CSV table of C-alpha atoms in Angstrom, one decimal:
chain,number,residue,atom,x,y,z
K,287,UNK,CA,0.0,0.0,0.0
K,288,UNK,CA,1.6,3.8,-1.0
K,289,UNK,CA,1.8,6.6,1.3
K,290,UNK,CA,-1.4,8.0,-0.2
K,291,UNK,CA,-3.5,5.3,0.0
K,292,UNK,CA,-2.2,4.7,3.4
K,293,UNK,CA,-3.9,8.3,3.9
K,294,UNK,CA,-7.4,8.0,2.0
K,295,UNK,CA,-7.4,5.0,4.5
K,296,UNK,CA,-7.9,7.6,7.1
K,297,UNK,CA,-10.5,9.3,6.1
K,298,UNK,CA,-13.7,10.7,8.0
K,299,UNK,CA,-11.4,11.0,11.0
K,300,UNK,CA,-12.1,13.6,13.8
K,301,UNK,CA,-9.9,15.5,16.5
K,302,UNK,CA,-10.8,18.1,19.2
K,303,UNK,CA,-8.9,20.8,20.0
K,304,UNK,CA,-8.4,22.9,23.0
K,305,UNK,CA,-6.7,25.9,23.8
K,306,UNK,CA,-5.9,28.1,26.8
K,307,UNK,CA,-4.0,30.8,24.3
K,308,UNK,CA,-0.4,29.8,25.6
K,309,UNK,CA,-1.0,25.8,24.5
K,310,UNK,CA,-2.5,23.7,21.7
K,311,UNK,CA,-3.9,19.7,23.0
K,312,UNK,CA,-5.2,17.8,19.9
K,313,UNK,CA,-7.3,14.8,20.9
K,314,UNK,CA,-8.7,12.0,18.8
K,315,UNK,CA,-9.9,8.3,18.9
K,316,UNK,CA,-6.6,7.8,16.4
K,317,UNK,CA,-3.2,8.8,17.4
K,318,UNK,CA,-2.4,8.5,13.4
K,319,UNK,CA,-5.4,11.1,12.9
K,320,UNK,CA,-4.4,13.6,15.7
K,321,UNK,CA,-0.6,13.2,14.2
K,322,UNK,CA,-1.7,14.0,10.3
K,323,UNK,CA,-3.4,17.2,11.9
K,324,UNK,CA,-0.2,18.4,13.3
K,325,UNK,CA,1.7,17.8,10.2
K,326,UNK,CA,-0.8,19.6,7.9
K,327,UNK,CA,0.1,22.8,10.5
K,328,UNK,CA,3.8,22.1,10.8
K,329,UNK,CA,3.0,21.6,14.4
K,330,UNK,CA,4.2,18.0,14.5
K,331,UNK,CA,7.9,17.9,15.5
K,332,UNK,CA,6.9,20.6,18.3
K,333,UNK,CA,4.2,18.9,19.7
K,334,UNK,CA,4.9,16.3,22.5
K,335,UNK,CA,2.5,13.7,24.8
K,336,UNK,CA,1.1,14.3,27.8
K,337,UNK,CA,0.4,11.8,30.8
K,338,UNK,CA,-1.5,10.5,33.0
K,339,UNK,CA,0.4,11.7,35.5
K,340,UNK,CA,0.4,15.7,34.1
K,341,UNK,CA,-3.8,14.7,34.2
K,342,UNK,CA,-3.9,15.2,37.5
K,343,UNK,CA,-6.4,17.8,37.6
K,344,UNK,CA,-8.5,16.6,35.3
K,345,UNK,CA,-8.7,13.0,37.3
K,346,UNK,CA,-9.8,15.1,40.4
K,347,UNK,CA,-13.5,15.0,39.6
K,348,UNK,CA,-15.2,11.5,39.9
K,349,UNK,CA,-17.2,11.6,36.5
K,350,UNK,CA,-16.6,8.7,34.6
K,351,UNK,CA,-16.9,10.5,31.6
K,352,UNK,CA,-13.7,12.6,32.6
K,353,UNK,CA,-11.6,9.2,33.7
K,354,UNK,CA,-12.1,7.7,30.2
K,355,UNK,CA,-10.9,11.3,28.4
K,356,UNK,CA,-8.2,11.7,30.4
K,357,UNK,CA,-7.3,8.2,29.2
K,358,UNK,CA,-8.1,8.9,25.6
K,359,UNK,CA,-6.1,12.0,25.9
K,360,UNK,CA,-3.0,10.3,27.6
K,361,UNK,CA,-3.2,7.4,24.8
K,362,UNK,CA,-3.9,9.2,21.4
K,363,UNK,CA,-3.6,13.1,22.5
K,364,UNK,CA,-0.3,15.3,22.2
K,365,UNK,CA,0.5,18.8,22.6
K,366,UNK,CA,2.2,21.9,21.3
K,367,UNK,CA,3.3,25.5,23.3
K,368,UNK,CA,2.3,27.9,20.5
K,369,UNK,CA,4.2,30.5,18.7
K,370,UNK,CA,2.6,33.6,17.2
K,371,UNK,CA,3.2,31.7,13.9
K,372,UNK,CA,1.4,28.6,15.1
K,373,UNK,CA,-1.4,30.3,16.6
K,374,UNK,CA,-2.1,31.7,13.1
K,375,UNK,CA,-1.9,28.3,11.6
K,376,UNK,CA,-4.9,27.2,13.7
K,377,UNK,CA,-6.9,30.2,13.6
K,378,UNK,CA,-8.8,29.1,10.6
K,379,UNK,CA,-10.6,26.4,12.3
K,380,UNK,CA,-12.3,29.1,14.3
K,381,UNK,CA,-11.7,28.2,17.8
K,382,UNK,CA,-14.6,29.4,20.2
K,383,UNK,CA,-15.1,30.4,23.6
K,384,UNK,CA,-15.6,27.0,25.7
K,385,UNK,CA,-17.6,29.1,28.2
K,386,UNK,CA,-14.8,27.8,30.7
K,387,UNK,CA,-12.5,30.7,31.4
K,388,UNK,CA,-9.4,31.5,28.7
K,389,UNK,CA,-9.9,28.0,26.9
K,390,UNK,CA,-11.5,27.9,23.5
K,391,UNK,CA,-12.3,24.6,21.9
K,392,UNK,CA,-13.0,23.6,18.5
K,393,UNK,CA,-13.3,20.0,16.6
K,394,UNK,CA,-12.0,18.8,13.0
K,395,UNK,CA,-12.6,16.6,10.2
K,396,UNK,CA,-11.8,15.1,7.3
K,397,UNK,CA,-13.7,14.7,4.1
K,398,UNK,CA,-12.1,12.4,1.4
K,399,UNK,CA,-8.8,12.7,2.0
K,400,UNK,CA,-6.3,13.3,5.1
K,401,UNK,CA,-4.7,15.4,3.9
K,402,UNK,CA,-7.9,18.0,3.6
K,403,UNK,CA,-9.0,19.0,7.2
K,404,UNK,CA,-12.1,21.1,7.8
K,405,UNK,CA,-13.2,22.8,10.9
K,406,UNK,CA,-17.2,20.9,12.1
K,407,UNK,CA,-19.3,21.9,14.7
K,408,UNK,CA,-19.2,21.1,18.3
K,409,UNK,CA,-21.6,18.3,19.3
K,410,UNK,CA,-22.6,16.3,21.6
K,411,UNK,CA,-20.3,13.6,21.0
K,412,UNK,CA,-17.6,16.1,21.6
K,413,UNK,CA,-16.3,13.9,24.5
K,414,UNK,CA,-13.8,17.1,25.5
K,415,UNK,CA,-16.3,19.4,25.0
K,416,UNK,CA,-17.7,19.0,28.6
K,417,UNK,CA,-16.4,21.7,30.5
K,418,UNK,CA,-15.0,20.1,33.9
K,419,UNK,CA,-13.1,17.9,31.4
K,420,UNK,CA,-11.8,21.4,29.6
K,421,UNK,CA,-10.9,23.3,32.6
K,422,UNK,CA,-9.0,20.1,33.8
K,423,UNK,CA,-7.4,20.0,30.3
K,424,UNK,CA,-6.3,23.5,30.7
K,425,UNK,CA,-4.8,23.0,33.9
K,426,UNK,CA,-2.9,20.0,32.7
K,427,UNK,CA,-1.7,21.8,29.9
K,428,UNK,CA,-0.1,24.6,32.1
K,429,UNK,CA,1.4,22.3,34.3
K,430,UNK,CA,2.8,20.3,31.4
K,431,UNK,CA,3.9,23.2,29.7
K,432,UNK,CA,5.8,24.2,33.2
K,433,UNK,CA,7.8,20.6,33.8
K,434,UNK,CA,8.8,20.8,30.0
K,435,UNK,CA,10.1,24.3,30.6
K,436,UNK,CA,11.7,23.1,34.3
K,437,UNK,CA,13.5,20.6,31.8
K,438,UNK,CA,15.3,22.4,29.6
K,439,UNK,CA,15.8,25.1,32.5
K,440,UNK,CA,17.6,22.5,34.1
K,441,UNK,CA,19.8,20.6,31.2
K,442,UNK,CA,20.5,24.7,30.6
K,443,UNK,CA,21.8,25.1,34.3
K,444,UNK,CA,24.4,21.7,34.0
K,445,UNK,CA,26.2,23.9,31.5
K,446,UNK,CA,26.0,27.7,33.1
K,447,UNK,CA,27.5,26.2,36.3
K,448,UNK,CA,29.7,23.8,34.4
K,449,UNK,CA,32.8,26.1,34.5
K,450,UNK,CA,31.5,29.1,36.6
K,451,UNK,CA,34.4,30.8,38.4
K,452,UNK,CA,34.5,29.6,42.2
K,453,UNK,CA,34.9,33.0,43.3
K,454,UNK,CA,31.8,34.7,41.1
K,455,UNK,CA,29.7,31.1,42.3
K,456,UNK,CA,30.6,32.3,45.8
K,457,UNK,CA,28.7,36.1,44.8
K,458,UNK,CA,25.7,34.1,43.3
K,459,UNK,CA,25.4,31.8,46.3
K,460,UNK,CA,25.2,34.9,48.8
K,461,UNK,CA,22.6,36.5,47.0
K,462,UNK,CA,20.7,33.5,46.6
K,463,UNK,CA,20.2,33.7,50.1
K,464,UNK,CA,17.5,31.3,51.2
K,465,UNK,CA,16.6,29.6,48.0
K,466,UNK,CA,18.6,26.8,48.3
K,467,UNK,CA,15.9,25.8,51.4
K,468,UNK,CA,13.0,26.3,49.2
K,469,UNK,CA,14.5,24.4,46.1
K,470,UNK,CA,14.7,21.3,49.1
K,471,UNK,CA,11.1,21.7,49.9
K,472,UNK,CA,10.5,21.4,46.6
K,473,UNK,CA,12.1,18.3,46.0
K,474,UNK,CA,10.7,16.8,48.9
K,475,UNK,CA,7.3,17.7,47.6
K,476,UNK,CA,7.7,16.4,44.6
K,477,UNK,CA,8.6,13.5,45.9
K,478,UNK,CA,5.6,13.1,48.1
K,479,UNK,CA,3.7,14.1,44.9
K,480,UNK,CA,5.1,11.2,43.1
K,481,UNK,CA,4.7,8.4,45.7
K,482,UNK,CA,1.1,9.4,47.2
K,483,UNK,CA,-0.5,11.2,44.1
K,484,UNK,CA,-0.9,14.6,45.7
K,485,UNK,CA,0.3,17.1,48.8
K,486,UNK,CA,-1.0,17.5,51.6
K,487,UNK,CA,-1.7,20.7,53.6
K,488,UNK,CA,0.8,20.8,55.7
K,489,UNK,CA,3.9,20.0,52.8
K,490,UNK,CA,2.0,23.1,50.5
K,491,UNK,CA,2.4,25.5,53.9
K,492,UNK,CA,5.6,25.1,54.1
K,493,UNK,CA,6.4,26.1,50.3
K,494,UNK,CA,3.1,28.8,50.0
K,495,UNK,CA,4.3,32.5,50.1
K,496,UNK,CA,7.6,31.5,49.1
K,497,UNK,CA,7.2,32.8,45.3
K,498,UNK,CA,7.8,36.7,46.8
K,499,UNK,CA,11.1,35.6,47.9
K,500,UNK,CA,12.6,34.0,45.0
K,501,UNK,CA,10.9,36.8,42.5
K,502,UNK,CA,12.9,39.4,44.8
K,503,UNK,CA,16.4,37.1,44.1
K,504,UNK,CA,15.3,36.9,40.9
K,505,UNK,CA,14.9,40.9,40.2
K,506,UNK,CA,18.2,41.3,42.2
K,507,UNK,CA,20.0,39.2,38.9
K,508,UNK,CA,18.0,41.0,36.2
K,509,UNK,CA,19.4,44.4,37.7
K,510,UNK,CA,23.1,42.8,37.8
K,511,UNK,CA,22.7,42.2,34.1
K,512,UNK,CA,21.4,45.3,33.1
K,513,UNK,CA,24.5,46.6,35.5
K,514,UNK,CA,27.4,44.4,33.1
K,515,UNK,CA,25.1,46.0,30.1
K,516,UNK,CA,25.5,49.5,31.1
K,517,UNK,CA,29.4,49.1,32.3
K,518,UNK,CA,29.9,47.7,28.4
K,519,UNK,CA,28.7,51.3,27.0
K,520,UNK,CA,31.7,53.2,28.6
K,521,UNK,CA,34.4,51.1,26.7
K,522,UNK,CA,34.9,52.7,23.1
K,523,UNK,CA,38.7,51.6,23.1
K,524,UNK,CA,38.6,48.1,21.1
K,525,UNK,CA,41.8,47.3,23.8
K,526,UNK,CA,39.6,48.3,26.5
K,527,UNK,CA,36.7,46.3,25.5
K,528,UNK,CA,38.7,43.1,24.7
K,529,UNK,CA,40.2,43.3,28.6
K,530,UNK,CA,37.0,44.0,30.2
K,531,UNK,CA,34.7,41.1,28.0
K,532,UNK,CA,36.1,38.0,29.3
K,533,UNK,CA,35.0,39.0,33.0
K,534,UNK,CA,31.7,40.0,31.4
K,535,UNK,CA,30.9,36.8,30.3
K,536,UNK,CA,31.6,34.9,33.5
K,537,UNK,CA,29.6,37.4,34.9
K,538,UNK,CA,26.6,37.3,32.6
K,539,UNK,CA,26.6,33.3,32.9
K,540,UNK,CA,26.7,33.8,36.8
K,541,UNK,CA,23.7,35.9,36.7
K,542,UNK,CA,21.9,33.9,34.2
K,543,UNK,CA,22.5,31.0,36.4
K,544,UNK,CA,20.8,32.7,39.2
K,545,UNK,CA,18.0,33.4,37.0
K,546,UNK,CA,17.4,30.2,35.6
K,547,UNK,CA,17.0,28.8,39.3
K,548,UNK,CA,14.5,31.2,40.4
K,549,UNK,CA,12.4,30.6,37.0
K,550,UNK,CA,12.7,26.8,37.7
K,551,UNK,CA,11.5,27.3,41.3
K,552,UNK,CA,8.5,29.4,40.3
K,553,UNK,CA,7.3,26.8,37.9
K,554,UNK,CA,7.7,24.1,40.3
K,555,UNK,CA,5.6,26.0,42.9
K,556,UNK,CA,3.0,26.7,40.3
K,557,UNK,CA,3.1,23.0,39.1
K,558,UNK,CA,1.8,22.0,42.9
K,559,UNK,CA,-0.3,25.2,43.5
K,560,UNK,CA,-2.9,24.0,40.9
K,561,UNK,CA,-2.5,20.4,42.1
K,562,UNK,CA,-3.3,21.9,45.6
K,563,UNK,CA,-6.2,24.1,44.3
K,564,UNK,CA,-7.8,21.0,42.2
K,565,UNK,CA,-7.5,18.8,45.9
K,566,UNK,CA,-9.1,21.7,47.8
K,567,UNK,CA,-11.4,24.1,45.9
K,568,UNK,CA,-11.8,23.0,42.2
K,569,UNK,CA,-14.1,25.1,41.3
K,570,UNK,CA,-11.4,28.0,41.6
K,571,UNK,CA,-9.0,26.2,39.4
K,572,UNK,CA,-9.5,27.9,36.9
K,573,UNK,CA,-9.1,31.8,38.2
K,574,UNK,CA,-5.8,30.4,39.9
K,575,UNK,CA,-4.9,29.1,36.1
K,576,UNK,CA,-5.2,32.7,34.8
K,577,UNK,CA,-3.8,34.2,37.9
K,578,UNK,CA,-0.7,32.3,37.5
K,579,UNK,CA,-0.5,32.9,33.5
K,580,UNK,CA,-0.9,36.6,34.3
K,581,UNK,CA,1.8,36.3,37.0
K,582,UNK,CA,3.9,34.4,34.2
K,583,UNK,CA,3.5,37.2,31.9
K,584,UNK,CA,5.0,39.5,34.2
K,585,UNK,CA,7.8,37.8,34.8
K,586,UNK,CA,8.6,36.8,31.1
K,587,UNK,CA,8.3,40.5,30.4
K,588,UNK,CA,10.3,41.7,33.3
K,589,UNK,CA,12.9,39.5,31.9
K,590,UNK,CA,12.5,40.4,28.2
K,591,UNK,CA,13.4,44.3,29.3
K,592,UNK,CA,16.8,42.9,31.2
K,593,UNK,CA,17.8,41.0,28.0
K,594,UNK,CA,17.1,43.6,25.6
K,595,UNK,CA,19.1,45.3,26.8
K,596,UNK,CA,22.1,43.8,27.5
K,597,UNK,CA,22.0,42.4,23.9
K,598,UNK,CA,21.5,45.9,22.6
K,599,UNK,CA,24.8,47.0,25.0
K,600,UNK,CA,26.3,43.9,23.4
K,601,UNK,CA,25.7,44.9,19.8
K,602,UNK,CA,27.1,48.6,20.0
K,603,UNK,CA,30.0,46.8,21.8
K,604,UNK,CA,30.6,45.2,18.7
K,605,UNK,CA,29.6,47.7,16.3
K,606,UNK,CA,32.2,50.0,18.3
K,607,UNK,CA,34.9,47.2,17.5
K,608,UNK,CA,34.2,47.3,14.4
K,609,UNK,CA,34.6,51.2,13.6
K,610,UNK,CA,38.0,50.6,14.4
K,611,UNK,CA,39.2,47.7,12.7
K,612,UNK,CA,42.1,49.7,11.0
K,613,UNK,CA,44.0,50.5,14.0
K,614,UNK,CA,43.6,47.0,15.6
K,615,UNK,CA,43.4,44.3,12.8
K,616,UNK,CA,43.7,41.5,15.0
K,617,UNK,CA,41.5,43.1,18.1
K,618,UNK,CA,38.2,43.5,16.5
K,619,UNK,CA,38.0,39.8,15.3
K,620,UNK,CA,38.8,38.9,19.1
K,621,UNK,CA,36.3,41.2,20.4
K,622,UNK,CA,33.8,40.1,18.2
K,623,UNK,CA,34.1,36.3,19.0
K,624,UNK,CA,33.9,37.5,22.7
K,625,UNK,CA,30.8,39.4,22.6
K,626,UNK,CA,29.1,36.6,20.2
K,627,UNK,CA,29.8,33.8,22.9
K,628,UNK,CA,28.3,35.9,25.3
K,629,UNK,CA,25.2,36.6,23.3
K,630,UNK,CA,25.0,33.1,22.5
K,631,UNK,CA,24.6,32.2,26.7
K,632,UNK,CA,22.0,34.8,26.7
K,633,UNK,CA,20.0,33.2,23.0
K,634,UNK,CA,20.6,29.6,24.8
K,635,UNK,CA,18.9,31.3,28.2
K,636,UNK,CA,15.7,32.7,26.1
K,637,UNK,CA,15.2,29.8,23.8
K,638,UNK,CA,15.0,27.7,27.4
K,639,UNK,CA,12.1,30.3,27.8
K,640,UNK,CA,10.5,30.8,24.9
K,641,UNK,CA,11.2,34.3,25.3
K,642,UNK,CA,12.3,35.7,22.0
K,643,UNK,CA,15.0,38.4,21.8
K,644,UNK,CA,16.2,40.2,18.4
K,645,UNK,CA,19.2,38.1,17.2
K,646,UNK,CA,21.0,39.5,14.0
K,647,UNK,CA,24.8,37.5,13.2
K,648,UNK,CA,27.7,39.6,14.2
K,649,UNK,CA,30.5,39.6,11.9
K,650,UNK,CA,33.8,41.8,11.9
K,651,UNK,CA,34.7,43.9,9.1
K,652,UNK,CA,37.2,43.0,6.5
K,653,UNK,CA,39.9,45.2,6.1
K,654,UNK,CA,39.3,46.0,2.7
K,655,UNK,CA,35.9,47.1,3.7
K,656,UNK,CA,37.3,49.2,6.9
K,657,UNK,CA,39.9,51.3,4.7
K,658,UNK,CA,36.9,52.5,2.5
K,659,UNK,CA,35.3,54.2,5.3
K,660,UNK,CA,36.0,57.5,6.5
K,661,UNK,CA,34.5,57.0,9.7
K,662,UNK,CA,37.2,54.2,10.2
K,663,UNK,CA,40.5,56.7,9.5
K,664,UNK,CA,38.5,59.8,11.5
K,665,UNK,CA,38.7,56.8,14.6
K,666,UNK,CA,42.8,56.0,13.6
K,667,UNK,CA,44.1,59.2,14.2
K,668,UNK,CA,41.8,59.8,17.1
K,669,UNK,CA,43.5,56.9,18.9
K,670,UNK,CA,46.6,56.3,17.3
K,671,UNK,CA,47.6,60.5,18.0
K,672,UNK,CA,48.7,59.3,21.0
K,673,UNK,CA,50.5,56.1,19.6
K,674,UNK,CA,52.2,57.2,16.4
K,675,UNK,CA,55.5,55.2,17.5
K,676,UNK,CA,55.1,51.4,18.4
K,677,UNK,CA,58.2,49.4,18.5
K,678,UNK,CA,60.3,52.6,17.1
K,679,UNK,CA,57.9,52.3,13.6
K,680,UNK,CA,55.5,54.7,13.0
K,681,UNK,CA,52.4,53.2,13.1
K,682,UNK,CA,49.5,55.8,11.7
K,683,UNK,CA,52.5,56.3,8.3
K,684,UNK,CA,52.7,52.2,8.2
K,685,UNK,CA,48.9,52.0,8.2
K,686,UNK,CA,48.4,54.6,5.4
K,687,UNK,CA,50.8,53.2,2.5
K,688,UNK,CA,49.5,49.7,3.7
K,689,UNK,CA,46.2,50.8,2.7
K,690,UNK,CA,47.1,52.8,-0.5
K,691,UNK,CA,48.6,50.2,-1.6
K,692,UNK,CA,45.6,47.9,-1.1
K,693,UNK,CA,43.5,50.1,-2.9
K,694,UNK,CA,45.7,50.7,-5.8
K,695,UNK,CA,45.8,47.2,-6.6
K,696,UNK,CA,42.1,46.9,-6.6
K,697,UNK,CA,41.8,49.6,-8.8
K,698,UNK,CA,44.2,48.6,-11.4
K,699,UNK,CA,43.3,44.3,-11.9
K,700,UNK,CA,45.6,42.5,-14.7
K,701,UNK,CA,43.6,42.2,-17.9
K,702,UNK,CA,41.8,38.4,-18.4
């Protein structure tokens, strides 16, 4: 049997969707179904499975009818943290307002061919569309979202502290303060989560509150980064720069260290704050669902400011380097390379995050380019008044024929 017959084979198949805005779950009878859905959108190698386990609040109500979705889900139903790109890829299905606060729901179909979805009505036999199942959905898919995040956030942190500086891990540590405590609460939580299915009340009191204290640590980094951002503006000697980058990196990855434990923390605590609020008051699950997305929002945006600009500190850095690149050939190339490691800790930190931060390549500027530019000679004598003489050669008279030279011989080529 060929691909395509393989596919009309599938026909007539149907998938729900639902969405809380930040997440896409697609559910259907057929894994194969729910998978050909994602790849018509370019949403499959994104999307990922959810659990059982990540059903927890779903599995809180004792409806039958929510035990055999949350099965369903678990077995054929996978998920996908949307982009601005991928929400638009969905949009034509028309997703509408669940009635359950921030979700919207929609189902599709197929008509003749797989390949060919169409957007159908909700009915009846919508198994998802009942709403305690969709507000337990939604709650699963933020706490899903969260422990994939708390994933890469950690896999991120091997590598910041990896070869961190004793002395700057030493800084970190003492402004850090107390969170080392609260990160082995959480573990023990999570521990009692995974053994017994839930928390109790007095394992939550012990962790609840503790989200003010890690968000102050957690500000205290941001403001260290946009420090190392504004301390990079007052270097506009390329020799300067290339002595003060290297302890701006390790300081940057220190920082970013700090921040990436404090995020980890708050998704944890938010992971077991709506386990705690679908055990004790359910029917306020879904406020504390938004509250905590709005909270999350804050944060992200918070973050986004300290990052924007330390990359834009990092970019005139380089662009400063590079308006002198006659007068230190070999320094701009080195001061480049430094400055694009350190933005590359800072891309690996938002893509962790989802957070996305302007990112154009930074390349130095070719000495045939750089003696082109007057801009680049106006900088030369600036610096090199006070150097004329290196070595007992003078330097600025060296530079000069060097570069007539260069351009005469790309103005007069040998014939072909």
């Amino acid at each position: 049997m060929s691909v395509d017959d393989a596919e009309e084979s599938e026909a007539t198949e149907e998938v729900e969707l639902i969405s809380d805005g930040e997440h896409l779950l697609v559910v259907g009878d057929d894994r194969r179904a729910v998978e050909s859905f994602l790849r018509t959108k370019g949403l499959l190698e994104r999307a990922r499975d959810i659990s059982l386990q990540q059903l927890g609040p779903a599995l809180r109500s004792s409806a039958e009818l929510v035990k055999t979705v949350s099965e369903t889900v678990a077995n054929s139903g996978l998920w996908v943290k949307l982009t601005p790109e991928s929400a638009e890829a969905i949009k034509e299905f028309g997703l509408t307002d669940s009635g359950v606060p921030g979700v919207a729901y929609a189902m599709a179909g197929t008509r003749g061919s797989i390949k060919e979805w169409l957007r159908i009505d909700t009915t009846v036999r919508a198994q998802a569309a009942n709403p305690a199942v969709l507000s337990g959905l939604a709650g699963a898919l933020s706490q899903a979202a969260r422990q994939q995040e708390v994933a890469q956030l950690r896999q991120l942190l091997e590598t910041l502290d990896e070869k961190l500086d004793q002395v700057l891990r030493g800084q970190r540590d003492e402004i850090l303060g107390d969170l080392a405590g609260i990160e082995r609460e959480l573990r023990a939580a999570f521990t009692t989560r995974k053994m017994e299915g839930a928390i109790d009340a007095l394992t939550w009191s012990k962790l609840s509150g503790t989200s003010l204290e890690i968000r102050q640590v957690r500000a205290k980094a941001i403001l260290k980064l946009g420090g190392i951002a504004d301390d990079l503006k007052q270097y506009n000697r390329v020799g300067e720069l290339n002595a003060r980058l290297p302890q701006a990196k390790e300081e940057v990855q220190m920082w970013l260290s700090t921040v990436t434990r404090c995020t980890t923390a708050l998704n944890e605590i938010a992971i077991l704050e709506l386990d705690h609020y679908a055990a004790i008051a359910p029917d306020q699950v879904d406020a504390k669902r938004l509250s905590l997305y709005s909270s999350r929002q804050d944060d992200q945006s918070e973050l986004y400011d300290g990052i924007t600009v330390l990359m834009q500190r990092m970019d005139e850095a380089a662009a400063t380097a590079n308006q002198n690149k006659i007068i230190h050939i070999k320094g701009v190339p080195t001061a480049i390379r430094s400055i694009d490691d350190t933005r590359g800790l800072v891309k690996r930190f938002s893509d962790a995050l989802g957070v996305e931060v302007d990112w154009d390549s930074l390349d130095p500027i070719r000495w045939r380019a750089a003696i082109r530019e007057w801009r680049q000679w106006k900088n030369t004598f600036a610096e090199g008044g006070s150097q004329v003489w290196q070595k007992g050669k003078p330097v600025l008279t060296t530079l000069a024929i060097s570069a007539l030279v260069t351009l005469a011989r790309d103005k007069i080529k040998p014939a072909k």
